[in-house]
Amino acid sequence: MKKVLIGLVTLLYFNPYAFATGNMVRLKDLVRIQDDREHALIGYGLVVGLARSGDSDRNSTTRQALVNTLKHFNVNINERDLNTRNTAAVMITAKMPPYSETGDKFDVEVSSIGDARSLLGGTLILTPLYGPDNKLYALAQGPLVVGGYSFEVNGNASQKNHATVGRIPKGAYLEKAIENTSSQDKLVLVLNQPDYTTANRIAQVISKQGANVKVIHAGKIEVSITPYTQIPSLIANIERLEVEPDQLARIVINEKTGTIVAGANVKISEVNISQGNLNIKVDTEYLVSQPMLVGRNYNPNISTEVVPQTDLKVNENTANFVSLPKGATVSGLVQALQKMRLSTRDIITIIQAIKDAGALNADLVIQ
């Protein structure tokens, strides 16, 4: 008997600005300063202290890096005499926070690039971190925090999570701050969610404070400044201003999890929906035709045969009908469909069909 499991549809109606007072949102939550961003750093290093879970002797780069490291301590050793099982070659990546100054600390990610089984218990030795311009900006060092493990003994293995990637909290020290190359005659604001209506409202509220403001495009606004402008005070004053942002009507559907996320202002035009299910079930049973021994002796053409017996059943359910008035929302649609006990896939298919019919006044994003 075929069992039909009715999926659970989770419908979330969200407004990303609902946590502000009314519909007003601080500019601090809507825009960022153009130069207020993280900077990516990268480096190559070695993790030592592994319990024979590091790179194998097949990794010549690990042996070479270890030999070069030991030379700094006046230890000369032949590469062929090294056993690298307690060492792993790794790549270090980090994001330097904005406005970082010399001596500041930040986190680093450490990832194995060889055939190490686990970085658990390892320590990253002093490693330089470089920026996109190949200049040294920071140094990283310290014990790794690994959220998993991997052990193997006599062919038996046990593993939890991903043991070849670790993290060193506050493991990098900034040696050289990145210079501020921003323009001295304008302050550039970048919208987190580009929108012409929102950008125009932001420009209007800033201009009311006496500033000269220009909207470049949907995601960029320029505020003119003079040599006498106190930029920190200007930024603080701008961050405190509030506007009502405009929101794009959009529905996001995740068919794998059965989740539908819709904006609060998503409307559906007048539409009638009829939905029916056609279930087809095919059962095949194989029977064996076994002739009697006497017949087989007198007629060589008589043999044992497998005979399939197929049973075809077709069941068409009564069609469900829903009529939505003009101005209906996605909330009302899903509630009506859930009362009809439709499955997750059916509801998602209906929403897609409404979009194809031109009755859904919103962008539809399928994940």
mmCIF file of C-alpha atoms in Angstrom:
data_model
loop_
_atom_site.group_PDB
_atom_site.id
_atom_site.type_symbol
_atom_site.label_atom_id
_atom_site.label_comp_id
_atom_site.label_asym_id
_atom_site.label_seq_id
_atom_site.Cartn_x
_atom_site.Cartn_y
_atom_site.Cartn_z
ATOM 1 C CA MET A 1 0.000 0.000 0.000
ATOM 2 C CA LYS A 2 1.409 3.331 -0.992
ATOM 3 C CA LYS A 3 1.639 5.838 1.793
ATOM 4 C CA VAL A 4 1.386 9.523 1.064
ATOM 5 C CA LEU A 5 3.223 11.791 3.457
ATOM 6 C CA ILE A 6 1.929 15.320 3.549
ATOM 7 C CA GLY A 7 4.948 17.621 3.886
ATOM 8 C CA LEU A 8 5.046 20.529 6.222
ATOM 9 C CA VAL A 9 5.362 23.917 4.602
ATOM 10 C CA THR A 10 6.989 26.590 6.672
ATOM 11 C CA LEU A 11 5.867 30.033 5.577
ATOM 12 C CA LEU A 12 7.800 32.923 6.983
ATOM 13 C CA TYR A 13 6.662 36.458 6.439
ATOM 14 C CA PHE A 14 9.517 38.758 7.124
ATOM 15 C CA ASN A 15 10.357 42.374 6.942
ATOM 16 C CA PRO A 16 14.110 42.912 7.337
ATOM 17 C CA TYR A 17 13.424 46.239 8.984
ATOM 18 C CA ALA A 18 10.748 45.087 11.407
ATOM 19 C CA PHE A 19 13.030 45.545 14.403
ATOM 20 C CA ALA A 20 13.146 49.302 13.943
ATOM 21 C CA THR A 21 10.588 51.632 15.429
ATOM 22 C CA GLY A 22 7.673 51.456 13.016
ATOM 23 C CA ASN A 23 9.114 51.286 9.508
ATOM 24 C CA MET A 24 11.930 53.733 10.185
ATOM 25 C CA VAL A 25 15.456 52.328 10.127
ATOM 26 C CA ARG A 26 18.769 53.888 11.078
ATOM 27 C CA LEU A 27 21.154 54.587 8.220
ATOM 28 C CA LYS A 28 23.734 52.672 10.244
ATOM 29 C CA ASP A 29 21.767 49.515 9.431
ATOM 30 C CA LEU A 30 21.202 50.376 5.768
ATOM 31 C CA VAL A 31 24.551 51.647 4.502
ATOM 32 C CA ARG A 32 28.264 51.278 5.078
ATOM 33 C CA ILE A 33 31.223 53.527 4.410
ATOM 34 C CA GLN A 34 32.932 52.471 1.180
ATOM 35 C CA ASP A 35 36.337 51.997 2.839
ATOM 36 C CA ASP A 36 34.772 50.295 5.856
ATOM 37 C CA ARG A 37 35.523 46.731 4.757
ATOM 38 C CA GLU A 38 37.594 43.694 5.628
ATOM 39 C CA HIS A 39 40.885 42.905 3.896
ATOM 40 C CA ALA A 40 41.830 39.351 2.873
ATOM 41 C CA LEU A 41 45.225 37.946 3.884
ATOM 42 C CA ILE A 42 46.858 34.627 3.005
ATOM 43 C CA GLY A 43 49.959 32.673 3.957
ATOM 44 C CA TYR A 44 51.688 29.284 3.739
ATOM 45 C CA GLY A 45 52.992 27.534 6.825
ATOM 46 C CA LEU A 46 53.471 24.364 8.830
ATOM 47 C CA VAL A 47 51.467 22.803 11.636
ATOM 48 C CA VAL A 48 53.584 20.708 14.004
ATOM 49 C CA GLY A 49 52.874 18.497 16.997
ATOM 50 C CA LEU A 50 50.475 16.126 15.252
ATOM 51 C CA ALA A 51 50.144 12.576 16.587
ATOM 52 C CA ARG A 52 51.279 10.871 13.356
ATOM 53 C CA SER A 53 48.250 12.283 11.560
ATOM 54 C CA GLY A 54 50.191 14.727 9.381
ATOM 55 C CA ASP A 55 51.465 14.561 5.812
ATOM 56 C CA SER A 56 53.030 11.368 4.535
ATOM 57 C CA ASP A 57 56.561 11.146 3.141
ATOM 58 C CA ARG A 58 55.126 11.437 -0.368
ATOM 59 C CA ASN A 59 54.677 15.204 0.125
ATOM 60 C CA SER A 60 58.004 16.664 -0.957
ATOM 61 C CA THR A 61 56.760 20.226 -0.372
ATOM 62 C CA THR A 62 56.215 19.484 3.320
ATOM 63 C CA ARG A 63 59.718 18.032 3.704
ATOM 64 C CA GLN A 64 61.260 20.976 1.851
ATOM 65 C CA ALA A 65 59.365 23.529 3.958
ATOM 66 C CA LEU A 66 60.448 21.763 7.153
ATOM 67 C CA VAL A 67 64.104 21.733 6.040
ATOM 68 C CA ASN A 68 63.953 25.468 5.241
ATOM 69 C CA THR A 69 62.402 26.172 8.647
ATOM 70 C CA LEU A 70 65.101 24.239 10.510
ATOM 71 C CA LYS A 71 67.821 26.130 8.625
ATOM 72 C CA HIS A 72 66.680 29.320 10.387
ATOM 73 C CA PHE A 73 67.780 27.661 13.629
ATOM 74 C CA ASN A 74 71.116 26.491 12.158
ATOM 75 C CA VAL A 75 69.896 22.903 11.991
ATOM 76 C CA ASN A 76 71.090 21.242 8.798
ATOM 77 C CA ILE A 77 69.422 17.944 7.960
ATOM 78 C CA ASN A 78 68.987 15.907 4.828
ATOM 79 C CA GLU A 79 65.474 15.998 3.451
ATOM 80 C CA ARG A 80 65.448 12.217 3.021
ATOM 81 C CA ASP A 81 66.083 11.744 6.745
ATOM 82 C CA LEU A 82 62.905 13.578 7.765
ATOM 83 C CA ASN A 83 59.690 11.926 8.879
ATOM 84 C CA THR A 84 56.819 14.357 8.318
ATOM 85 C CA ARG A 85 54.027 12.366 9.973
ATOM 86 C CA ASN A 86 53.875 14.888 12.829
ATOM 87 C CA THR A 87 53.855 17.863 10.427
ATOM 88 C CA ALA A 88 51.309 19.188 7.926
ATOM 89 C CA ALA A 89 51.623 21.830 5.221
ATOM 90 C CA VAL A 90 48.761 24.319 5.493
ATOM 91 C CA MET A 91 47.315 27.457 3.939
ATOM 92 C CA ILE A 92 46.349 30.242 6.323
ATOM 93 C CA THR A 93 43.554 32.654 5.445
ATOM 94 C CA ALA A 94 42.309 35.614 7.439
ATOM 95 C CA LYS A 95 40.058 38.654 7.178
ATOM 96 C CA MET A 96 41.573 41.749 8.698
ATOM 97 C CA PRO A 97 38.808 43.895 10.244
ATOM 98 C CA PRO A 98 38.424 47.498 9.077
ATOM 99 C CA TYR A 99 40.276 50.227 10.967
ATOM 100 C CA SER A 100 42.781 47.702 12.366
ATOM 101 C CA GLU A 101 45.965 49.177 13.792
ATOM 102 C CA THR A 102 49.401 47.739 14.445
ATOM 103 C CA GLY A 103 49.265 45.201 17.257
ATOM 104 C CA ASP A 104 45.595 44.298 16.822
ATOM 105 C CA LYS A 105 44.691 40.601 16.880
ATOM 106 C CA PHE A 106 42.228 38.727 14.682
ATOM 107 C CA ASP A 107 41.243 35.131 13.890
ATOM 108 C CA VAL A 108 42.811 32.921 11.223
ATOM 109 C CA GLU A 109 41.647 29.788 9.402
ATOM 110 C CA VAL A 110 44.133 26.950 8.833
ATOM 111 C CA SER A 111 43.510 24.344 6.091
ATOM 112 C CA SER A 112 45.591 21.317 5.152
ATOM 113 C CA ILE A 113 46.921 21.171 1.566
ATOM 114 C CA GLY A 114 48.578 17.742 1.802
ATOM 115 C CA ASP A 115 47.318 14.309 2.753
ATOM 116 C CA ALA A 116 47.180 14.891 6.509
ATOM 117 C CA ARG A 117 44.366 12.993 8.211
ATOM 118 C CA SER A 118 43.833 15.437 11.074
ATOM 119 C CA LEU A 119 45.143 18.740 12.453
ATOM 120 C CA LEU A 120 43.881 17.945 15.946
ATOM 121 C CA GLY A 121 46.387 18.929 18.633
ATOM 122 C CA GLY A 122 48.647 20.792 16.199
ATOM 123 C CA THR A 123 50.327 24.176 16.545
ATOM 124 C CA LEU A 124 50.920 26.604 13.707
ATOM 125 C CA ILE A 125 54.483 27.912 13.727
ATOM 126 C CA LEU A 126 55.182 31.566 12.957
ATOM 127 C CA THR A 127 53.780 32.331 9.500
ATOM 128 C CA PRO A 128 53.750 35.621 7.553
ATOM 129 C CA LEU A 129 50.431 36.744 6.061
ATOM 130 C CA TYR A 130 50.370 38.729 2.829
ATOM 131 C CA GLY A 131 47.804 40.938 1.137
ATOM 132 C CA PRO A 132 46.814 41.040 -2.558
ATOM 133 C CA ASP A 133 49.754 43.405 -3.142
ATOM 134 C CA ASN A 134 52.229 40.736 -1.878
ATOM 135 C CA LYS A 135 53.174 42.905 1.094
ATOM 136 C CA LEU A 136 53.498 41.464 4.599
ATOM 137 C CA TYR A 137 50.779 42.739 6.926
ATOM 138 C CA ALA A 138 50.508 40.226 9.779
ATOM 139 C CA LEU A 139 52.069 37.221 11.515
ATOM 140 C CA ALA A 140 50.113 34.153 12.626
ATOM 141 C CA GLN A 141 50.997 31.552 15.235
ATOM 142 C CA GLY A 142 49.350 29.412 17.894
ATOM 143 C CA PRO A 143 47.520 26.178 18.758
ATOM 144 C CA LEU A 144 44.641 25.106 16.542
ATOM 145 C CA VAL A 145 41.039 24.615 17.568
ATOM 146 C CA VAL A 146 39.640 21.759 15.468
ATOM 147 C CA GLY A 147 35.941 20.916 15.639
ATOM 148 C CA GLY A 148 36.409 17.249 14.817
ATOM 149 C CA TYR A 149 38.740 14.265 14.835
ATOM 150 C CA SER A 150 39.941 11.437 12.635
ATOM 151 C CA PHE A 151 41.636 8.278 13.938
ATOM 152 C CA GLU A 152 42.724 5.164 12.071
ATOM 153 C CA VAL A 153 44.213 2.002 13.587
ATOM 154 C CA ASN A 154 44.768 -1.295 11.768
ATOM 155 C CA GLY A 155 42.368 -0.352 8.999
ATOM 156 C CA ASN A 156 39.627 0.778 11.406
ATOM 157 C CA ALA A 157 38.711 4.457 11.094
ATOM 158 C CA SER A 158 36.621 6.841 13.172
ATOM 159 C CA GLN A 159 35.913 10.400 12.060
ATOM 160 C CA LYS A 160 33.786 13.306 13.254
ATOM 161 C CA ASN A 161 33.220 16.491 11.245
ATOM 162 C CA HIS A 162 36.102 17.912 9.184
ATOM 163 C CA ALA A 163 39.421 17.394 10.954
ATOM 164 C CA THR A 164 41.718 18.935 8.320
ATOM 165 C CA VAL A 165 40.537 22.517 8.911
ATOM 166 C CA GLY A 166 41.139 24.438 12.124
ATOM 167 C CA ARG A 167 40.928 27.900 13.583
ATOM 168 C CA ILE A 168 43.189 30.010 15.791
ATOM 169 C CA PRO A 169 41.188 32.624 17.719
ATOM 170 C CA LYS A 170 43.134 35.886 17.835
ATOM 171 C CA GLY A 171 46.025 34.017 16.240
ATOM 172 C CA ALA A 172 47.215 36.820 13.943
ATOM 173 C CA TYR A 173 49.037 39.999 14.953
ATOM 174 C CA LEU A 174 48.852 42.997 12.673
ATOM 175 C CA GLU A 175 52.335 44.282 11.843
ATOM 176 C CA LYS A 176 51.374 46.949 9.317
ATOM 177 C CA ALA A 177 48.110 48.852 9.054
ATOM 178 C CA ILE A 178 46.588 49.384 5.621
ATOM 179 C CA GLU A 179 46.696 53.021 4.598
ATOM 180 C CA ASN A 180 43.439 54.851 4.008
ATOM 181 C CA THR A 181 43.297 55.815 0.328
ATOM 182 C CA SER A 182 39.797 57.320 0.367
ATOM 183 C CA SER A 183 39.056 60.638 -1.254
ATOM 184 C CA GLN A 184 39.438 63.720 0.927
ATOM 185 C CA ASP A 185 36.599 65.662 -0.719
ATOM 186 C CA LYS A 186 33.729 63.188 -0.477
ATOM 187 C CA LEU A 187 32.303 60.496 1.767
ATOM 188 C CA VAL A 188 30.958 57.492 -0.135
ATOM 189 C CA LEU A 189 28.024 55.515 1.289
ATOM 190 C CA VAL A 190 27.238 52.040 -0.075
ATOM 191 C CA LEU A 191 23.760 50.554 0.400
ATOM 192 C CA ASN A 192 23.601 47.016 1.774
ATOM 193 C CA GLN A 193 20.603 46.368 -0.495
ATOM 194 C CA PRO A 194 20.801 48.606 -3.587
ATOM 195 C CA ASP A 195 17.517 50.326 -4.360
ATOM 196 C CA TYR A 196 16.880 53.642 -6.120
ATOM 197 C CA THR A 197 13.905 54.576 -3.944
ATOM 198 C CA THR A 198 15.793 53.930 -0.720
ATOM 199 C CA ALA A 199 18.893 55.721 -2.024
ATOM 200 C CA ASN A 200 16.830 58.793 -2.906
ATOM 201 C CA ARG A 201 15.203 58.854 0.543
ATOM 202 C CA ILE A 202 18.621 58.596 2.210
ATOM 203 C CA ALA A 203 19.948 61.464 0.112
ATOM 204 C CA GLN A 204 16.963 63.630 1.032
ATOM 205 C CA VAL A 205 17.288 63.054 4.782
ATOM 206 C CA ILE A 206 21.045 63.773 4.707
ATOM 207 C CA SER A 207 20.614 66.908 2.602
ATOM 208 C CA LYS A 208 18.180 68.264 5.203
ATOM 209 C CA GLN A 209 21.158 68.410 7.584
ATOM 210 C CA GLY A 210 22.844 70.910 5.270
ATOM 211 C CA ALA A 211 25.124 68.495 3.406
ATOM 212 C CA ASN A 212 25.627 68.350 -0.352
ATOM 213 C CA VAL A 213 24.498 64.846 -1.381
ATOM 214 C CA LYS A 214 24.495 63.097 -4.752
ATOM 215 C CA VAL A 215 22.994 59.711 -5.674
ATOM 216 C CA ILE A 216 25.384 57.968 -8.081
ATOM 217 C CA HIS A 217 23.283 54.835 -8.606
ATOM 218 C CA ALA A 218 21.012 52.468 -6.655
ATOM 219 C CA GLY A 219 23.822 51.350 -4.365
ATOM 220 C CA LYS A 220 26.066 54.410 -4.028
ATOM 221 C CA ILE A 221 25.667 57.869 -2.493
ATOM 222 C CA GLU A 222 28.306 60.603 -2.270
ATOM 223 C CA VAL A 223 28.405 63.235 0.484
ATOM 224 C CA SER A 224 30.639 66.229 -0.172
ATOM 225 C CA ILE A 225 33.076 67.226 2.581
ATOM 226 C CA THR A 226 35.476 70.126 3.090
ATOM 227 C CA PRO A 227 38.963 70.228 4.627
ATOM 228 C CA TYR A 228 37.346 71.559 7.813
ATOM 229 C CA THR A 229 34.786 68.731 8.115
ATOM 230 C CA GLN A 230 35.133 66.520 11.164
ATOM 231 C CA ILE A 231 34.625 63.205 9.388
ATOM 232 C CA PRO A 232 34.061 61.051 12.524
ATOM 233 C CA SER A 233 31.359 63.452 13.734
ATOM 234 C CA LEU A 234 29.786 63.573 10.276
ATOM 235 C CA ILE A 235 29.623 59.776 10.065
ATOM 236 C CA ALA A 236 28.159 59.503 13.571
ATOM 237 C CA ASN A 237 25.449 62.043 12.719
ATOM 238 C CA ILE A 238 24.602 60.244 9.464
ATOM 239 C CA GLU A 239 24.337 56.879 11.224
ATOM 240 C CA ARG A 240 21.714 58.271 13.618
ATOM 241 C CA LEU A 241 19.409 59.466 10.838
ATOM 242 C CA GLU A 242 16.368 57.327 10.002
ATOM 243 C CA VAL A 243 14.494 56.609 6.771
ATOM 244 C CA GLU A 244 11.777 54.231 5.649
ATOM 245 C CA PRO A 245 13.431 51.803 3.209
ATOM 246 C CA ASP A 246 11.629 50.438 0.196
ATOM 247 C CA GLN A 247 11.368 46.668 -0.098
ATOM 248 C CA LEU A 248 11.332 44.577 -3.252
ATOM 249 C CA ALA A 249 8.455 42.111 -3.480
ATOM 250 C CA ARG A 250 10.096 38.698 -3.533
ATOM 251 C CA ILE A 251 9.299 35.074 -2.702
ATOM 252 C CA VAL A 252 12.079 32.595 -1.939
ATOM 253 C CA ILE A 253 11.246 28.894 -2.183
ATOM 254 C CA ASN A 254 13.483 26.083 -0.941
ATOM 255 C CA GLU A 255 11.987 22.884 -2.309
ATOM 256 C CA LYS A 256 14.423 20.669 -0.388
ATOM 257 C CA THR A 257 13.272 21.899 3.028
ATOM 258 C CA GLY A 258 9.730 22.916 2.088
ATOM 259 C CA THR A 259 10.270 26.534 3.139
ATOM 260 C CA ILE A 260 8.547 29.537 1.569
ATOM 261 C CA VAL A 261 9.731 33.017 2.554
ATOM 262 C CA ALA A 262 7.670 35.958 1.322
ATOM 263 C CA GLY A 263 7.896 39.699 1.849
ATOM 264 C CA ALA A 264 5.094 41.407 3.716
ATOM 265 C CA ASN A 265 3.943 43.340 0.642
ATOM 266 C CA VAL A 266 3.676 40.455 -1.839
ATOM 267 C CA LYS A 267 0.261 40.579 -3.515
ATOM 268 C CA ILE A 268 -1.564 38.164 -5.800
ATOM 269 C CA SER A 269 -3.960 39.285 -8.519
ATOM 270 C CA GLU A 270 -7.432 37.778 -8.852
ATOM 271 C CA VAL A 271 -6.988 34.124 -9.829
ATOM 272 C CA ASN A 272 -8.834 30.786 -9.700
ATOM 273 C CA ILE A 273 -6.912 27.614 -8.860
ATOM 274 C CA SER A 274 -8.022 24.052 -9.578
ATOM 275 C CA GLN A 275 -5.784 21.173 -8.499
ATOM 276 C CA GLY A 276 -6.292 17.431 -8.765
ATOM 277 C CA ASN A 277 -4.142 14.353 -8.199
ATOM 278 C CA LEU A 278 -3.773 11.385 -10.521
ATOM 279 C CA ASN A 279 -2.213 8.358 -8.814
ATOM 280 C CA ILE A 280 -1.034 5.384 -10.870
ATOM 281 C CA LYS A 281 0.073 2.194 -9.125
ATOM 282 C CA VAL A 282 1.676 -0.727 -10.952
ATOM 283 C CA ASP A 283 2.192 -4.037 -9.093
ATOM 284 C CA THR A 284 3.996 -6.887 -10.823
ATOM 285 C CA GLU A 285 4.100 -10.405 -9.388
ATOM 286 C CA TYR A 286 6.316 -13.051 -10.974
ATOM 287 C CA LEU A 287 4.976 -16.635 -11.037
ATOM 288 C CA VAL A 288 6.900 -19.775 -11.994
ATOM 289 C CA SER A 289 5.262 -22.229 -14.417
ATOM 290 C CA GLN A 290 6.670 -25.660 -13.518
ATOM 291 C CA PRO A 291 5.579 -28.484 -15.932
ATOM 292 C CA MET A 292 5.133 -32.051 -14.749
ATOM 293 C CA LEU A 293 8.085 -34.377 -15.042
ATOM 294 C CA VAL A 294 6.185 -36.765 -17.372
ATOM 295 C CA GLY A 295 5.483 -34.033 -19.914
ATOM 296 C CA ARG A 296 9.100 -32.883 -19.979
ATOM 297 C CA ASN A 297 10.305 -36.419 -20.784
ATOM 298 C CA TYR A 298 8.052 -36.830 -23.874
ATOM 299 C CA ASN A 299 8.320 -33.226 -25.226
ATOM 300 C CA PRO A 300 11.719 -31.476 -25.114
ATOM 301 C CA ASN A 301 10.069 -28.106 -25.889
ATOM 302 C CA ILE A 302 8.379 -28.051 -22.505
ATOM 303 C CA SER A 303 10.417 -26.025 -19.965
ATOM 304 C CA THR A 304 10.085 -24.011 -16.787
ATOM 305 C CA GLU A 305 9.009 -20.416 -17.443
ATOM 306 C CA VAL A 306 8.677 -17.235 -15.325
ATOM 307 C CA VAL A 307 5.316 -15.579 -15.993
ATOM 308 C CA PRO A 308 4.768 -11.954 -14.868
ATOM 309 C CA GLN A 309 1.311 -10.860 -13.727
ATOM 310 C CA THR A 310 0.827 -7.080 -13.751
ATOM 311 C CA ASP A 311 -1.932 -5.215 -11.911
ATOM 312 C CA LEU A 312 -2.518 -1.577 -12.965
ATOM 313 C CA LYS A 313 -4.596 0.716 -10.748
ATOM 314 C CA VAL A 314 -5.477 4.320 -11.619
ATOM 315 C CA ASN A 315 -7.019 6.617 -9.012
ATOM 316 C CA GLU A 316 -7.955 10.209 -9.805
ATOM 317 C CA ASN A 317 -8.900 12.345 -6.818
ATOM 318 C CA THR A 318 -11.564 15.025 -6.947
ATOM 319 C CA ALA A 319 -10.091 18.350 -8.003
ATOM 320 C CA ASN A 320 -9.628 21.020 -5.334
ATOM 321 C CA PHE A 321 -10.789 24.548 -6.172
ATOM 322 C CA VAL A 322 -9.661 27.844 -4.653
ATOM 323 C CA SER A 323 -10.699 31.341 -5.706
ATOM 324 C CA LEU A 324 -8.545 34.271 -4.592
ATOM 325 C CA PRO A 325 -9.949 37.809 -4.680
ATOM 326 C CA LYS A 326 -8.018 40.805 -5.936
ATOM 327 C CA GLY A 327 -5.402 41.987 -3.451
ATOM 328 C CA ALA A 328 -4.911 38.594 -1.799
ATOM 329 C CA THR A 329 -1.534 37.880 -0.245
ATOM 330 C CA VAL A 330 0.730 34.850 -0.333
ATOM 331 C CA SER A 331 -0.198 34.294 3.318
ATOM 332 C CA GLY A 332 -3.854 33.816 2.444
ATOM 333 C CA LEU A 333 -2.953 31.570 -0.481
ATOM 334 C CA VAL A 334 -0.803 29.181 1.546
ATOM 335 C CA GLN A 335 -3.328 29.045 4.392
ATOM 336 C CA ALA A 336 -6.051 28.106 1.923
ATOM 337 C CA LEU A 337 -3.876 25.441 0.299
ATOM 338 C CA GLN A 338 -2.899 23.965 3.652
ATOM 339 C CA LYS A 339 -6.581 23.533 4.535
ATOM 340 C CA MET A 340 -6.835 21.397 1.389
ATOM 341 C CA ARG A 341 -4.101 19.146 2.858
ATOM 342 C CA LEU A 342 -1.812 19.569 -0.109
ATOM 343 C CA SER A 343 1.776 18.401 0.030
ATOM 344 C CA THR A 344 4.789 20.687 0.034
ATOM 345 C CA ARG A 345 5.562 19.958 -3.599
ATOM 346 C CA ASP A 346 1.962 20.700 -4.629
ATOM 347 C CA ILE A 347 1.976 24.124 -2.945
ATOM 348 C CA ILE A 348 5.328 25.055 -4.500
ATOM 349 C CA THR A 349 4.090 23.927 -7.929
ATOM 350 C CA ILE A 350 0.929 26.032 -7.564
ATOM 351 C CA ILE A 351 2.939 29.145 -6.635
ATOM 352 C CA GLN A 352 5.137 28.609 -9.699
ATOM 353 C CA ALA A 353 2.050 28.220 -11.876
ATOM 354 C CA ILE A 354 0.561 31.458 -10.494
ATOM 355 C CA LYS A 355 3.818 33.226 -11.376
ATOM 356 C CA ASP A 356 3.715 31.809 -14.916
ATOM 357 C CA ALA A 357 0.109 32.989 -15.235
ATOM 358 C CA GLY A 358 1.187 36.555 -14.430
ATOM 359 C CA ALA A 359 -0.873 36.768 -11.238
ATOM 360 C CA LEU A 360 2.064 36.857 -8.812
ATOM 361 C CA ASN A 361 3.401 40.395 -8.520
ATOM 362 C CA ALA A 362 6.805 39.501 -7.109
ATOM 363 C CA ASP A 363 10.146 37.977 -8.021
ATOM 364 C CA LEU A 364 10.261 34.219 -7.507
ATOM 365 C CA VAL A 365 13.581 32.742 -6.364
ATOM 366 C CA ILE A 366 13.925 28.943 -6.391
ATOM 367 C CA GLN A 367 16.716 27.458 -4.294
#
